[in-house]
Structures are given as C-alpha cells and as structure tokens.
Short mmCIF file of N, CA and C in Angstrom, two decimals:
data_model
loop_
_atom_site.label_atom_id
_atom_site.label_comp_id
_atom_site.label_asym_id
_atom_site.label_seq_id
_atom_site.Cartn_x
_atom_site.Cartn_y
_atom_site.Cartn_z
N MET A 1345 14.11 37.65 -51.24
CA MET A 1345 13.74 38.52 -50.14
C MET A 1345 13.50 37.68 -48.90
N VAL A 1346 14.14 38.06 -47.83
CA VAL A 1346 14.04 37.34 -46.58
C VAL A 1346 13.28 38.21 -45.59
N VAL A 1347 12.26 37.61 -44.99
CA VAL A 1347 11.47 38.34 -44.00
C VAL A 1347 11.54 37.58 -42.70
N LYS A 1348 11.86 38.28 -41.64
CA LYS A 1348 11.90 37.63 -40.33
C LYS A 1348 10.49 37.64 -39.75
N VAL A 1349 10.05 36.45 -39.35
CA VAL A 1349 8.71 36.31 -38.80
C VAL A 1349 8.82 35.48 -37.54
N ASP A 1350 8.15 35.92 -36.49
CA ASP A 1350 8.17 35.11 -35.28
C ASP A 1350 7.20 33.93 -35.44
N TYR A 1351 7.27 33.02 -34.54
CA TYR A 1351 6.53 31.77 -34.60
C TYR A 1351 5.01 31.98 -34.73
N ASN A 1352 4.41 32.86 -33.93
CA ASN A 1352 2.97 33.08 -33.96
C ASN A 1352 2.49 33.68 -35.27
N SER A 1353 3.19 34.63 -35.81
CA SER A 1353 2.75 35.23 -37.07
C SER A 1353 3.00 34.29 -38.25
N LEU A 1354 3.98 33.41 -38.17
CA LEU A 1354 4.19 32.42 -39.22
C LEU A 1354 2.99 31.48 -39.31
N SER A 1355 2.52 31.04 -38.18
CA SER A 1355 1.35 30.16 -38.14
C SER A 1355 0.14 30.84 -38.75
N GLU A 1356 -0.09 32.09 -38.40
CA GLU A 1356 -1.22 32.85 -38.94
C GLU A 1356 -1.09 33.03 -40.45
N GLU A 1357 0.13 33.32 -40.91
CA GLU A 1357 0.35 33.52 -42.35
C GLU A 1357 0.11 32.23 -43.12
N ILE A 1358 0.56 31.11 -42.60
CA ILE A 1358 0.31 29.81 -43.25
C ILE A 1358 -1.18 29.54 -43.31
N GLN A 1359 -1.90 29.81 -42.23
CA GLN A 1359 -3.34 29.61 -42.23
C GLN A 1359 -4.03 30.50 -43.25
N ASN A 1360 -3.61 31.76 -43.35
CA ASN A 1360 -4.19 32.67 -44.33
C ASN A 1360 -3.95 32.19 -45.76
N GLN A 1361 -2.72 31.74 -46.03
CA GLN A 1361 -2.40 31.26 -47.38
C GLN A 1361 -3.21 30.00 -47.73
N LEU A 1362 -3.35 29.10 -46.77
CA LEU A 1362 -4.15 27.90 -47.02
C LEU A 1362 -5.62 28.24 -47.24
N LYS A 1363 -6.13 29.20 -46.50
CA LYS A 1363 -7.52 29.64 -46.68
C LYS A 1363 -7.71 30.27 -48.05
N ASN A 1364 -6.77 31.11 -48.47
CA ASN A 1364 -6.85 31.74 -49.80
C ASN A 1364 -6.79 30.68 -50.90
N PHE A 1365 -5.89 29.71 -50.74
CA PHE A 1365 -5.79 28.64 -51.73
C PHE A 1365 -7.09 27.84 -51.79
N GLY A 1366 -7.66 27.51 -50.63
CA GLY A 1366 -8.91 26.76 -50.59
C GLY A 1366 -10.05 27.51 -51.24
N THR A 1367 -10.12 28.81 -51.02
CA THR A 1367 -11.16 29.64 -51.63
C THR A 1367 -10.99 29.68 -53.15
N ALA A 1368 -9.77 29.85 -53.61
CA ALA A 1368 -9.51 29.88 -55.06
C ALA A 1368 -9.83 28.54 -55.69
N LEU A 1369 -9.45 27.46 -55.04
CA LEU A 1369 -9.73 26.12 -55.56
C LEU A 1369 -11.24 25.88 -55.63
N ASN A 1370 -11.96 26.26 -54.60
CA ASN A 1370 -13.42 26.08 -54.58
C ASN A 1370 -14.07 26.89 -55.69
N ARG A 1371 -13.62 28.11 -55.92
CA ARG A 1371 -14.18 28.95 -56.98
C ARG A 1371 -13.94 28.32 -58.36
N GLU A 1372 -12.72 27.83 -58.59
CA GLU A 1372 -12.40 27.19 -59.87
C GLU A 1372 -13.26 25.95 -60.10
N ILE A 1373 -13.45 25.16 -59.06
CA ILE A 1373 -14.25 23.94 -59.19
C ILE A 1373 -15.68 24.28 -59.53
N ASN A 1374 -16.30 25.21 -58.77
CA ASN A 1374 -17.70 25.54 -59.01
C ASN A 1374 -17.93 26.18 -60.37
N GLU A 1375 -17.00 27.02 -60.81
CA GLU A 1375 -17.14 27.63 -62.14
C GLU A 1375 -17.02 26.57 -63.23
N GLY A 1376 -16.09 25.63 -63.03
CA GLY A 1376 -15.88 24.60 -64.03
C GLY A 1376 -16.99 23.56 -64.07
N LEU A 1377 -17.60 23.27 -62.93
CA LEU A 1377 -18.62 22.21 -62.87
C LEU A 1377 -19.79 22.48 -63.80
N LYS A 1378 -20.36 23.67 -63.70
CA LYS A 1378 -21.53 23.98 -64.54
C LYS A 1378 -21.15 24.01 -66.02
N GLU A 1379 -20.01 24.61 -66.30
CA GLU A 1379 -19.56 24.69 -67.69
C GLU A 1379 -19.36 23.30 -68.30
N VAL A 1380 -18.71 22.42 -67.56
CA VAL A 1380 -18.45 21.06 -68.04
C VAL A 1380 -19.76 20.27 -68.15
N ALA A 1381 -20.67 20.45 -67.20
CA ALA A 1381 -21.96 19.76 -67.27
C ALA A 1381 -22.72 20.18 -68.52
N GLU A 1382 -22.72 21.46 -68.82
CA GLU A 1382 -23.41 21.94 -70.03
C GLU A 1382 -22.75 21.42 -71.30
N LYS A 1383 -21.42 21.35 -71.33
CA LYS A 1383 -20.72 20.81 -72.50
C LYS A 1383 -21.00 19.31 -72.66
N THR A 1384 -21.09 18.60 -71.54
CA THR A 1384 -21.40 17.17 -71.59
C THR A 1384 -22.80 16.95 -72.13
N ALA A 1385 -23.77 17.74 -71.68
CA ALA A 1385 -25.13 17.63 -72.19
C ALA A 1385 -25.16 17.95 -73.69
N GLU A 1386 -24.39 18.93 -74.11
CA GLU A 1386 -24.33 19.27 -75.54
C GLU A 1386 -23.73 18.12 -76.35
N THR A 1387 -22.71 17.48 -75.81
CA THR A 1387 -22.12 16.32 -76.48
C THR A 1387 -23.15 15.21 -76.63
N LEU A 1388 -23.91 14.96 -75.60
CA LEU A 1388 -24.94 13.92 -75.66
C LEU A 1388 -26.07 14.30 -76.61
N ARG A 1389 -26.35 15.60 -76.75
CA ARG A 1389 -27.39 16.04 -77.70
C ARG A 1389 -26.99 15.80 -79.15
N GLN A 1390 -25.70 15.67 -79.40
CA GLN A 1390 -25.24 15.42 -80.77
C GLN A 1390 -25.65 14.04 -81.26
N GLY A 1391 -25.90 13.13 -80.33
CA GLY A 1391 -26.42 11.81 -80.69
C GLY A 1391 -25.39 10.86 -81.23
N GLY A 1392 -25.91 9.79 -81.81
CA GLY A 1392 -25.07 8.74 -82.35
C GLY A 1392 -25.91 7.76 -83.16
N PRO A 1393 -25.38 6.58 -83.44
CA PRO A 1393 -26.09 5.61 -84.28
C PRO A 1393 -27.34 5.03 -83.63
N TYR A 1394 -27.49 5.19 -82.33
CA TYR A 1394 -28.65 4.67 -81.63
C TYR A 1394 -29.89 5.53 -81.86
N ASN A 1395 -29.74 6.68 -82.45
CA ASN A 1395 -30.83 7.63 -82.53
C ASN A 1395 -31.04 8.15 -83.95
N GLU A 1396 -30.91 7.29 -84.92
CA GLU A 1396 -30.98 7.73 -86.31
C GLU A 1396 -32.39 8.02 -86.78
N ARG A 1397 -33.39 7.40 -86.20
CA ARG A 1397 -34.75 7.54 -86.71
C ARG A 1397 -35.38 8.90 -86.43
N SER A 1398 -35.55 9.25 -85.16
CA SER A 1398 -36.32 10.46 -84.86
C SER A 1398 -35.51 11.58 -84.21
N GLY A 1399 -34.46 11.27 -83.49
CA GLY A 1399 -33.69 12.29 -82.80
C GLY A 1399 -34.32 12.77 -81.51
N LYS A 1400 -35.43 12.15 -81.09
CA LYS A 1400 -36.12 12.59 -79.87
C LYS A 1400 -35.27 12.38 -78.63
N TYR A 1401 -34.59 11.26 -78.55
CA TYR A 1401 -33.78 10.92 -77.37
C TYR A 1401 -32.70 11.96 -77.13
N THR A 1402 -32.05 12.40 -78.17
CA THR A 1402 -30.91 13.30 -78.00
C THR A 1402 -31.33 14.73 -77.67
N ARG A 1403 -32.48 15.15 -78.09
CA ARG A 1403 -32.90 16.54 -77.85
C ARG A 1403 -33.14 16.83 -76.37
N ASP A 1404 -33.43 15.82 -75.59
CA ASP A 1404 -33.90 16.03 -74.23
C ASP A 1404 -32.82 15.97 -73.15
N TRP A 1405 -31.55 16.03 -73.51
CA TRP A 1405 -30.49 16.07 -72.50
C TRP A 1405 -30.43 17.46 -71.90
N ASP A 1406 -30.34 17.52 -70.57
CA ASP A 1406 -30.34 18.81 -69.88
C ASP A 1406 -29.47 18.73 -68.63
N VAL A 1407 -29.25 19.87 -68.02
CA VAL A 1407 -28.43 19.99 -66.81
C VAL A 1407 -29.29 20.64 -65.73
N LYS A 1408 -29.18 20.13 -64.51
CA LYS A 1408 -29.84 20.81 -63.40
C LYS A 1408 -28.91 20.84 -62.19
N LEU A 1409 -29.08 21.88 -61.39
CA LEU A 1409 -28.35 22.00 -60.13
C LEU A 1409 -29.02 21.06 -59.15
N ARG A 1410 -28.30 20.02 -58.73
CA ARG A 1410 -28.87 19.02 -57.85
C ARG A 1410 -28.75 19.41 -56.39
N LYS A 1411 -27.63 20.00 -56.03
CA LYS A 1411 -27.39 20.28 -54.62
C LYS A 1411 -26.43 21.44 -54.48
N ARG A 1412 -26.70 22.30 -53.52
CA ARG A 1412 -25.78 23.38 -53.18
C ARG A 1412 -25.62 23.34 -51.66
N SER A 1413 -24.41 23.17 -51.21
CA SER A 1413 -24.18 23.10 -49.76
C SER A 1413 -23.13 24.13 -49.36
N TYR A 1414 -23.28 24.61 -48.17
CA TYR A 1414 -22.40 25.65 -47.65
C TYR A 1414 -21.69 25.15 -46.40
N SER A 1415 -20.45 25.54 -46.26
CA SER A 1415 -19.73 25.32 -45.01
C SER A 1415 -19.20 26.68 -44.56
N SER A 1416 -18.43 26.71 -43.52
CA SER A 1416 -17.93 28.00 -43.01
C SER A 1416 -17.02 28.70 -44.01
N VAL A 1417 -16.39 27.95 -44.88
CA VAL A 1417 -15.43 28.55 -45.81
C VAL A 1417 -15.86 28.42 -47.27
N THR A 1418 -16.53 27.35 -47.63
CA THR A 1418 -16.78 27.06 -49.04
C THR A 1418 -18.25 26.85 -49.34
N MET A 1419 -18.56 26.95 -50.63
CA MET A 1419 -19.86 26.58 -51.16
C MET A 1419 -19.60 25.51 -52.22
N THR A 1420 -20.36 24.43 -52.18
CA THR A 1420 -20.17 23.34 -53.12
C THR A 1420 -21.45 23.15 -53.92
N GLU A 1421 -21.32 22.98 -55.23
CA GLU A 1421 -22.46 22.73 -56.09
C GLU A 1421 -22.31 21.37 -56.74
N GLU A 1422 -23.43 20.69 -56.97
CA GLU A 1422 -23.45 19.42 -57.69
C GLU A 1422 -24.46 19.53 -58.82
N TYR A 1423 -24.04 19.18 -60.02
CA TYR A 1423 -24.91 19.23 -61.19
C TYR A 1423 -25.17 17.82 -61.69
N THR A 1424 -26.34 17.64 -62.29
CA THR A 1424 -26.72 16.37 -62.89
C THR A 1424 -27.02 16.59 -64.36
N VAL A 1425 -26.44 15.76 -65.20
CA VAL A 1425 -26.77 15.74 -66.62
C VAL A 1425 -27.74 14.58 -66.79
N TYR A 1426 -28.92 14.85 -67.33
CA TYR A 1426 -29.96 13.83 -67.41
C TYR A 1426 -30.80 14.01 -68.66
N ASN A 1427 -31.53 12.97 -69.00
CA ASN A 1427 -32.46 13.03 -70.13
C ASN A 1427 -33.85 13.26 -69.56
N LYS A 1428 -34.43 14.42 -69.86
CA LYS A 1428 -35.70 14.83 -69.26
C LYS A 1428 -36.85 13.88 -69.58
N LYS A 1429 -36.95 13.47 -70.82
CA LYS A 1429 -38.12 12.71 -71.25
C LYS A 1429 -37.87 11.21 -71.34
N TYR A 1430 -36.66 10.81 -71.70
CA TYR A 1430 -36.37 9.40 -71.94
C TYR A 1430 -35.31 8.86 -70.98
N GLY A 1431 -35.34 9.28 -69.75
CA GLY A 1431 -34.36 8.84 -68.76
C GLY A 1431 -34.36 7.34 -68.56
N ARG A 1432 -35.50 6.70 -68.71
CA ARG A 1432 -35.60 5.26 -68.52
C ARG A 1432 -34.87 4.48 -69.62
N LEU A 1433 -34.58 5.14 -70.74
CA LEU A 1433 -33.89 4.46 -71.84
C LEU A 1433 -32.37 4.54 -71.74
N THR A 1434 -31.87 5.44 -70.92
CA THR A 1434 -30.42 5.67 -70.92
C THR A 1434 -29.63 4.42 -70.57
N HIS A 1435 -30.06 3.69 -69.55
CA HIS A 1435 -29.34 2.48 -69.15
C HIS A 1435 -29.47 1.40 -70.22
N LEU A 1436 -30.64 1.27 -70.82
CA LEU A 1436 -30.83 0.25 -71.85
C LEU A 1436 -29.94 0.50 -73.06
N LEU A 1437 -29.84 1.76 -73.47
CA LEU A 1437 -28.97 2.08 -74.61
C LEU A 1437 -27.49 1.96 -74.24
N GLU A 1438 -27.14 2.40 -73.07
CA GLU A 1438 -25.74 2.38 -72.65
C GLU A 1438 -25.21 0.97 -72.48
N LYS A 1439 -26.00 0.10 -71.87
CA LYS A 1439 -25.53 -1.24 -71.51
C LYS A 1439 -26.07 -2.36 -72.41
N GLY A 1440 -27.07 -2.09 -73.22
CA GLY A 1440 -27.73 -3.16 -73.97
C GLY A 1440 -28.75 -3.84 -73.07
N HIS A 1441 -29.55 -4.73 -73.66
CA HIS A 1441 -30.56 -5.42 -72.86
C HIS A 1441 -30.98 -6.71 -73.55
N ALA A 1442 -31.65 -7.57 -72.79
CA ALA A 1442 -32.11 -8.85 -73.33
C ALA A 1442 -33.35 -8.63 -74.20
N LYS A 1443 -33.45 -9.42 -75.28
CA LYS A 1443 -34.63 -9.38 -76.13
C LYS A 1443 -35.69 -10.30 -75.55
N ARG A 1444 -36.91 -10.05 -75.91
CA ARG A 1444 -38.01 -10.86 -75.41
C ARG A 1444 -37.89 -12.31 -75.86
N GLY A 1445 -37.54 -12.55 -77.10
CA GLY A 1445 -37.45 -13.90 -77.64
C GLY A 1445 -36.09 -14.55 -77.45
N GLY A 1446 -35.20 -13.92 -76.73
CA GLY A 1446 -33.85 -14.45 -76.54
C GLY A 1446 -32.82 -13.61 -77.27
N GLY A 1447 -31.63 -13.67 -76.81
CA GLY A 1447 -30.56 -12.86 -77.40
C GLY A 1447 -30.45 -11.51 -76.70
N ARG A 1448 -29.59 -10.67 -77.25
CA ARG A 1448 -29.39 -9.35 -76.65
C ARG A 1448 -29.40 -8.27 -77.70
N VAL A 1449 -29.78 -7.08 -77.27
CA VAL A 1449 -29.71 -5.90 -78.10
C VAL A 1449 -28.35 -5.26 -77.86
N ARG A 1450 -27.72 -4.81 -78.91
CA ARG A 1450 -26.39 -4.22 -78.84
C ARG A 1450 -26.37 -2.99 -77.93
N ALA A 1451 -25.29 -2.83 -77.19
CA ALA A 1451 -25.09 -1.64 -76.35
C ALA A 1451 -24.53 -0.50 -77.19
N PHE A 1452 -24.94 0.73 -76.86
CA PHE A 1452 -24.42 1.94 -77.50
C PHE A 1452 -23.83 2.83 -76.41
N PRO A 1453 -22.59 2.56 -76.01
CA PRO A 1453 -21.99 3.39 -74.95
C PRO A 1453 -21.85 4.83 -75.42
N HIS A 1454 -22.57 5.73 -74.79
CA HIS A 1454 -22.49 7.13 -75.16
C HIS A 1454 -22.38 8.03 -73.93
N ILE A 1455 -22.88 7.57 -72.79
CA ILE A 1455 -22.83 8.38 -71.58
C ILE A 1455 -21.44 8.30 -70.94
N ALA A 1456 -20.90 7.11 -70.82
CA ALA A 1456 -19.59 6.93 -70.17
C ALA A 1456 -18.47 7.70 -70.90
N PRO A 1457 -18.39 7.66 -72.23
CA PRO A 1457 -17.34 8.45 -72.90
C PRO A 1457 -17.51 9.96 -72.68
N ALA A 1458 -18.76 10.44 -72.69
CA ALA A 1458 -19.01 11.87 -72.46
C ALA A 1458 -18.63 12.24 -71.03
N GLU A 1459 -18.91 11.34 -70.09
CA GLU A 1459 -18.56 11.58 -68.69
C GLU A 1459 -17.04 11.64 -68.51
N ARG A 1460 -16.33 10.69 -69.11
CA ARG A 1460 -14.86 10.69 -68.99
C ARG A 1460 -14.26 11.96 -69.59
N ALA A 1461 -14.79 12.39 -70.74
CA ALA A 1461 -14.29 13.61 -71.37
C ALA A 1461 -14.57 14.83 -70.47
N GLY A 1462 -15.73 14.86 -69.84
CA GLY A 1462 -16.06 15.96 -68.94
C GLY A 1462 -15.15 16.00 -67.73
N ILE A 1463 -14.85 14.85 -67.17
CA ILE A 1463 -13.96 14.78 -66.00
C ILE A 1463 -12.56 15.28 -66.37
N ARG A 1464 -12.06 14.83 -67.53
CA ARG A 1464 -10.74 15.29 -67.98
C ARG A 1464 -10.73 16.81 -68.17
N GLU A 1465 -11.78 17.32 -68.80
CA GLU A 1465 -11.86 18.76 -69.06
C GLU A 1465 -11.92 19.56 -67.75
N LEU A 1466 -12.67 19.06 -66.78
CA LEU A 1466 -12.77 19.74 -65.50
C LEU A 1466 -11.42 19.76 -64.79
N GLU A 1467 -10.72 18.63 -64.78
CA GLU A 1467 -9.41 18.56 -64.13
C GLU A 1467 -8.43 19.53 -64.78
N GLU A 1468 -8.41 19.58 -66.12
CA GLU A 1468 -7.51 20.48 -66.82
C GLU A 1468 -7.87 21.93 -66.56
N GLY A 1469 -9.17 22.24 -66.52
CA GLY A 1469 -9.61 23.60 -66.25
C GLY A 1469 -9.23 24.07 -64.86
N ILE A 1470 -9.33 23.19 -63.89
CA ILE A 1470 -8.96 23.54 -62.51
C ILE A 1470 -7.46 23.79 -62.44
N LYS A 1471 -6.67 22.94 -63.08
CA LYS A 1471 -5.21 23.14 -63.09
C LYS A 1471 -4.84 24.46 -63.73
N ARG A 1472 -5.46 24.75 -64.89
CA ARG A 1472 -5.17 26.02 -65.58
C ARG A 1472 -5.57 27.21 -64.72
N GLY A 1473 -6.72 27.11 -64.07
CA GLY A 1473 -7.18 28.21 -63.23
C GLY A 1473 -6.29 28.48 -62.04
N LEU A 1474 -5.75 27.44 -61.45
CA LEU A 1474 -4.89 27.62 -60.28
C LEU A 1474 -3.48 28.07 -60.67
N GLU A 1475 -3.04 27.68 -61.86
CA GLU A 1475 -1.70 28.08 -62.30
C GLU A 1475 -1.66 29.53 -62.75
N GLY A 1476 -2.72 29.97 -63.41
CA GLY A 1476 -2.68 31.31 -63.99
C GLY A 1476 -3.65 32.18 -63.39
#
C-alpha cells in the first residue's frame, strides 16, 4: 500500500511513531525490571554452600524501589536487590577476605552470577515484548 504524504505530515508521522516506540519500550523495561529483581532475590534466597549452617543469610534477600524519575515522555524505575540484615557480609562472601592469622577465606561468588542471569532475562523479555 502506497500513501502519498507531503513533507510536513511525514515529519509528524515519524515523530509520532518514534514516540509510540519509546513509550512501548519504556513500559516493557519498567514491567521487566521489577519482575527480574524479584526473581534475582529469589535466586539468592535459594542459597549455596556458604550458608549451610543456619540459612539466615539467604532468608533476608529483598527488593526495594530505589528511585522513580519522570520526564516529559517516560517514567523510569530503579530497583535494588539487597540483603536486609546481613548486607555487610555480601562483599566478604562474594570476594573472599583475609584471615586474622594470615591467609584468605575462600570466595563464594553468588551475587554476580544472579546479576548476569537477571540482565540476560531482562534483555530477552524486552525483545519479546517489543516483537510481539
């Protein structure tokens, strides 16, 4: 189908289409962010070999809305996945640390793999949402 459009209306139509695309993209991102953050927190709650004794560390992973900002066209949300009670331990477990008498305690990388999986899932979800 061929439609004849003069120069001024073509510009307006392109602007409308770009605005619609931007709105759809923003909606997909914001919907996916919270969902992926909650799935990442759930993955971290499952624990690993670093938490075999009590399970206290893994129970306290949670998600909070850190920031919501508005512009003329879009609304952007930022979520944080964090450990409510044992936040000070996350870096020590993730990276390892020095022992008092010398040597090092083994690292248990658990946050970085969950983060990478969340990023992949968010990217795929946004692509699926925009395609269909």
